[in-house]
C-alpha cells in the first residue's frame, strides 16, 4: 500500500490531493497529518515535526521533493515524467520544495478544518 500524508488545512495540499486523486488510477491512500491515523504513522516512522508531504511506500517514508517526485512517477500522462528530476541532488530539490512549503499559507491560504472527501473518495482515505 502506498500512503500519502498531507497537511489537511493547507489549500495547496488539498489541491494536490484532488489532483492526485484524478490521475493516480487508485494507487494511493491518503491521510491528513492532523488525523489520528496520520499521527500514528508520524510516530511509527519517526516524523515528528514534519510539515511536508510524506509518501509511505514499501515500509519506508519519503518526504519533501523525494516524496513529491515518487508520487509523480505513478500519475497518468505527462506528470509521470517529472520523476526524472530525481537525478538532481536532493539538497537542491529540497531547497526549492522548502521555499514553496514555507510560503504556502501566505501565498495560498489555509482552511479552518481539514478537507472532507466526497462519498466516492472516502474509500481512498484512511480513518
XYZ file of N, CA and C in Angstrom, residues 9-77:
207
model
N -5.058 21.191 6.385
C -5.602 22.550 6.387
C -4.939 23.447 5.346
N -4.026 22.891 4.588
C -3.292 23.653 3.567
C -4.044 23.611 2.245
N -4.322 24.775 1.685
C -5.021 24.834 0.401
C -4.221 24.200 -0.740
N -2.911 24.394 -0.754
C -2.071 23.784 -1.793
C -2.101 22.263 -1.649
N -2.018 21.793 -0.425
C -2.033 20.345 -0.188
C -3.374 19.749 -0.596
N -4.451 20.424 -0.261
C -5.785 19.965 -0.650
C -5.893 19.885 -2.171
N -5.453 20.928 -2.855
C -5.486 20.932 -4.320
C -4.609 19.810 -4.874
N -3.474 19.558 -4.244
C -2.583 18.485 -4.690
C -3.241 17.119 -4.532
N -3.912 16.906 -3.412
C -4.617 15.636 -3.197
C -5.696 15.450 -4.252
N -6.466 16.494 -4.535
C -7.511 16.404 -5.562
C -6.889 16.097 -6.933
N -5.762 16.716 -7.221
C -5.031 16.487 -8.471
C -4.604 15.020 -8.576
N -4.030 14.495 -7.500
C -3.550 13.111 -7.481
C -4.720 12.143 -7.628
N -5.806 12.395 -6.914
C -6.973 11.513 -6.977
C -7.470 11.317 -8.409
N -7.371 12.355 -9.212
C -7.850 12.291 -10.594
C -6.874 11.587 -11.533
N -5.621 11.394 -11.102
C -4.594 10.939 -12.036
C -3.795 9.717 -11.588
N -4.114 9.142 -10.442
C -3.266 8.056 -9.938
C -3.813 6.651 -10.192
N -4.983 6.543 -10.764
C -5.544 5.225 -11.049
C -5.803 4.394 -9.803
N -5.992 5.051 -8.672
C -6.310 4.333 -7.428
C -5.115 3.768 -6.688
N -3.916 4.196 -7.029
C -2.689 3.661 -6.432
C -2.510 4.077 -4.973
N -2.905 5.300 -4.631
C -2.604 5.849 -3.312
C -3.800 5.824 -2.370
N -3.474 5.748 -1.080
C -4.421 6.008 0.005
C -3.920 7.287 0.672
N -4.806 7.984 1.376
C -4.483 9.297 1.927
C -4.853 9.385 3.398
N -4.110 10.214 4.121
C -4.456 10.571 5.495
C -3.854 11.944 5.776
N -4.607 12.781 6.450
C -4.038 14.086 6.811
C -3.082 13.901 7.982
N -2.089 14.754 8.035
C -1.136 14.715 9.158
C -1.846 14.967 10.480
N -2.971 15.689 10.448
C -3.694 16.038 11.666
C -4.603 14.904 12.157
N -4.857 13.907 11.323
C -5.773 12.834 11.693
C -5.112 11.866 12.671
N -5.940 11.047 13.300
C -5.425 10.042 14.227
C -4.510 9.058 13.494
N -4.938 8.595 12.335
C -4.118 7.683 11.531
C -2.816 8.377 11.129
N -2.922 9.621 10.693
C -1.731 10.379 10.313
C -0.753 10.491 11.460
N -1.255 10.788 12.640
C -0.380 10.914 13.812
C 0.258 9.580 14.196
N -0.485 8.483 14.047
C 0.085 7.158 14.318
C 1.231 6.857 13.351
N 1.035 7.193 12.077
C 2.084 6.961 11.086
C 3.286 7.880 11.308
N 3.031 9.104 11.732
C 4.125 10.030 12.064
C 4.988 9.435 13.164
N 4.355 8.884 14.187
C 5.108 8.246 15.275
C 5.845 7.004 14.786
N 5.136 6.166 14.055
C 5.711 4.908 13.585
C 6.962 5.126 12.738
N 6.941 6.172 11.910
C 8.066 6.436 11.009
C 8.983 7.549 11.514
N 8.807 7.958 12.780
C 9.681 8.959 13.415
C 9.740 10.258 12.619
N 8.564 10.803 12.326
C 8.453 12.008 11.506
C 7.962 13.217 12.304
N 8.149 13.215 13.611
C 7.673 14.312 14.431
C 8.186 15.653 13.897
N 7.291 16.637 13.888
C 7.645 17.970 13.441
C 7.600 18.139 11.928
N 7.190 17.129 11.222
C 7.163 17.194 9.759
C 6.012 18.072 9.286
N 6.262 18.917 8.306
C 5.177 19.708 7.713
C 5.239 19.574 6.192
N 5.789 18.464 5.755
C 5.967 18.157 4.345
C 4.979 17.075 3.940
N 4.780 16.943 2.635
C 4.070 15.777 2.141
C 4.948 14.567 2.453
N 4.299 13.467 2.803
C 5.021 12.234 3.116
C 4.437 11.125 2.250
N 5.295 10.354 1.639
C 4.875 9.156 0.932
C 5.426 7.967 1.690
N 4.536 7.067 2.079
C 4.961 5.814 2.706
C 4.755 4.725 1.659
N 5.866 4.104 1.317
C 5.860 3.097 0.259
C 6.826 1.990 0.646
N 6.363 0.740 0.607
C 7.205 -0.406 0.954
C 7.863 -0.226 2.328
N 7.080 0.230 3.292
C 7.521 0.400 4.682
C 8.653 1.409 4.837
N 8.735 2.362 3.924
C 9.721 3.432 4.017
C 9.011 4.757 3.795
N 9.409 5.774 4.555
C 8.803 7.104 4.431
C 9.729 8.014 3.634
N 9.135 8.715 2.674
C 9.841 9.700 1.863
C 9.209 11.051 2.116
N 10.011 12.095 2.165
C 9.496 13.434 2.448
C 9.965 14.420 1.378
N 9.396 15.600 1.457
C 9.746 16.747 0.618
C 9.781 16.389 -0.862
N 10.828 16.819 -1.574
C 10.866 16.645 -3.024
C 10.910 15.178 -3.427
N 11.526 14.343 -2.621
C 11.584 12.919 -2.954
C 10.185 12.322 -2.936
N 9.388 12.671 -1.939
C 8.003 12.191 -1.886
C 7.223 12.695 -3.096
N 7.330 13.974 -3.385
C 6.574 14.563 -4.493
C 6.945 13.903 -5.830
N 8.221 13.681 -6.049
C 8.653 13.082 -7.313
C 8.265 11.607 -7.408
N 8.357 10.891 -6.283
C 7.942 9.481 -6.294
C 6.434 9.376 -6.519
N 5.665 10.323 -6.022
C 4.223 10.351 -6.285
C 3.984 10.586 -7.774
N 4.700 11.544 -8.350
C 4.533 11.873 -9.772
C 4.771 10.651 -10.651
N 5.667 9.783 -10.238
C 6.001 8.585 -11.016
C 4.767 7.718 -11.285
N 3.768 7.780 -10.415
C 2.574 6.937 -10.543
C 1.398 7.647 -11.216
N 1.561 8.902 -11.561
C 0.454 9.646 -12.162
C 0.341 9.344 -13.651
N -0.857 9.449 -14.147
C -1.112 9.201 -15.560
C -0.700 10.417 -16.391
N -0.319 10.157 -17.620
C 0.013 11.238 -18.536
C 1.412 11.778 -18.343
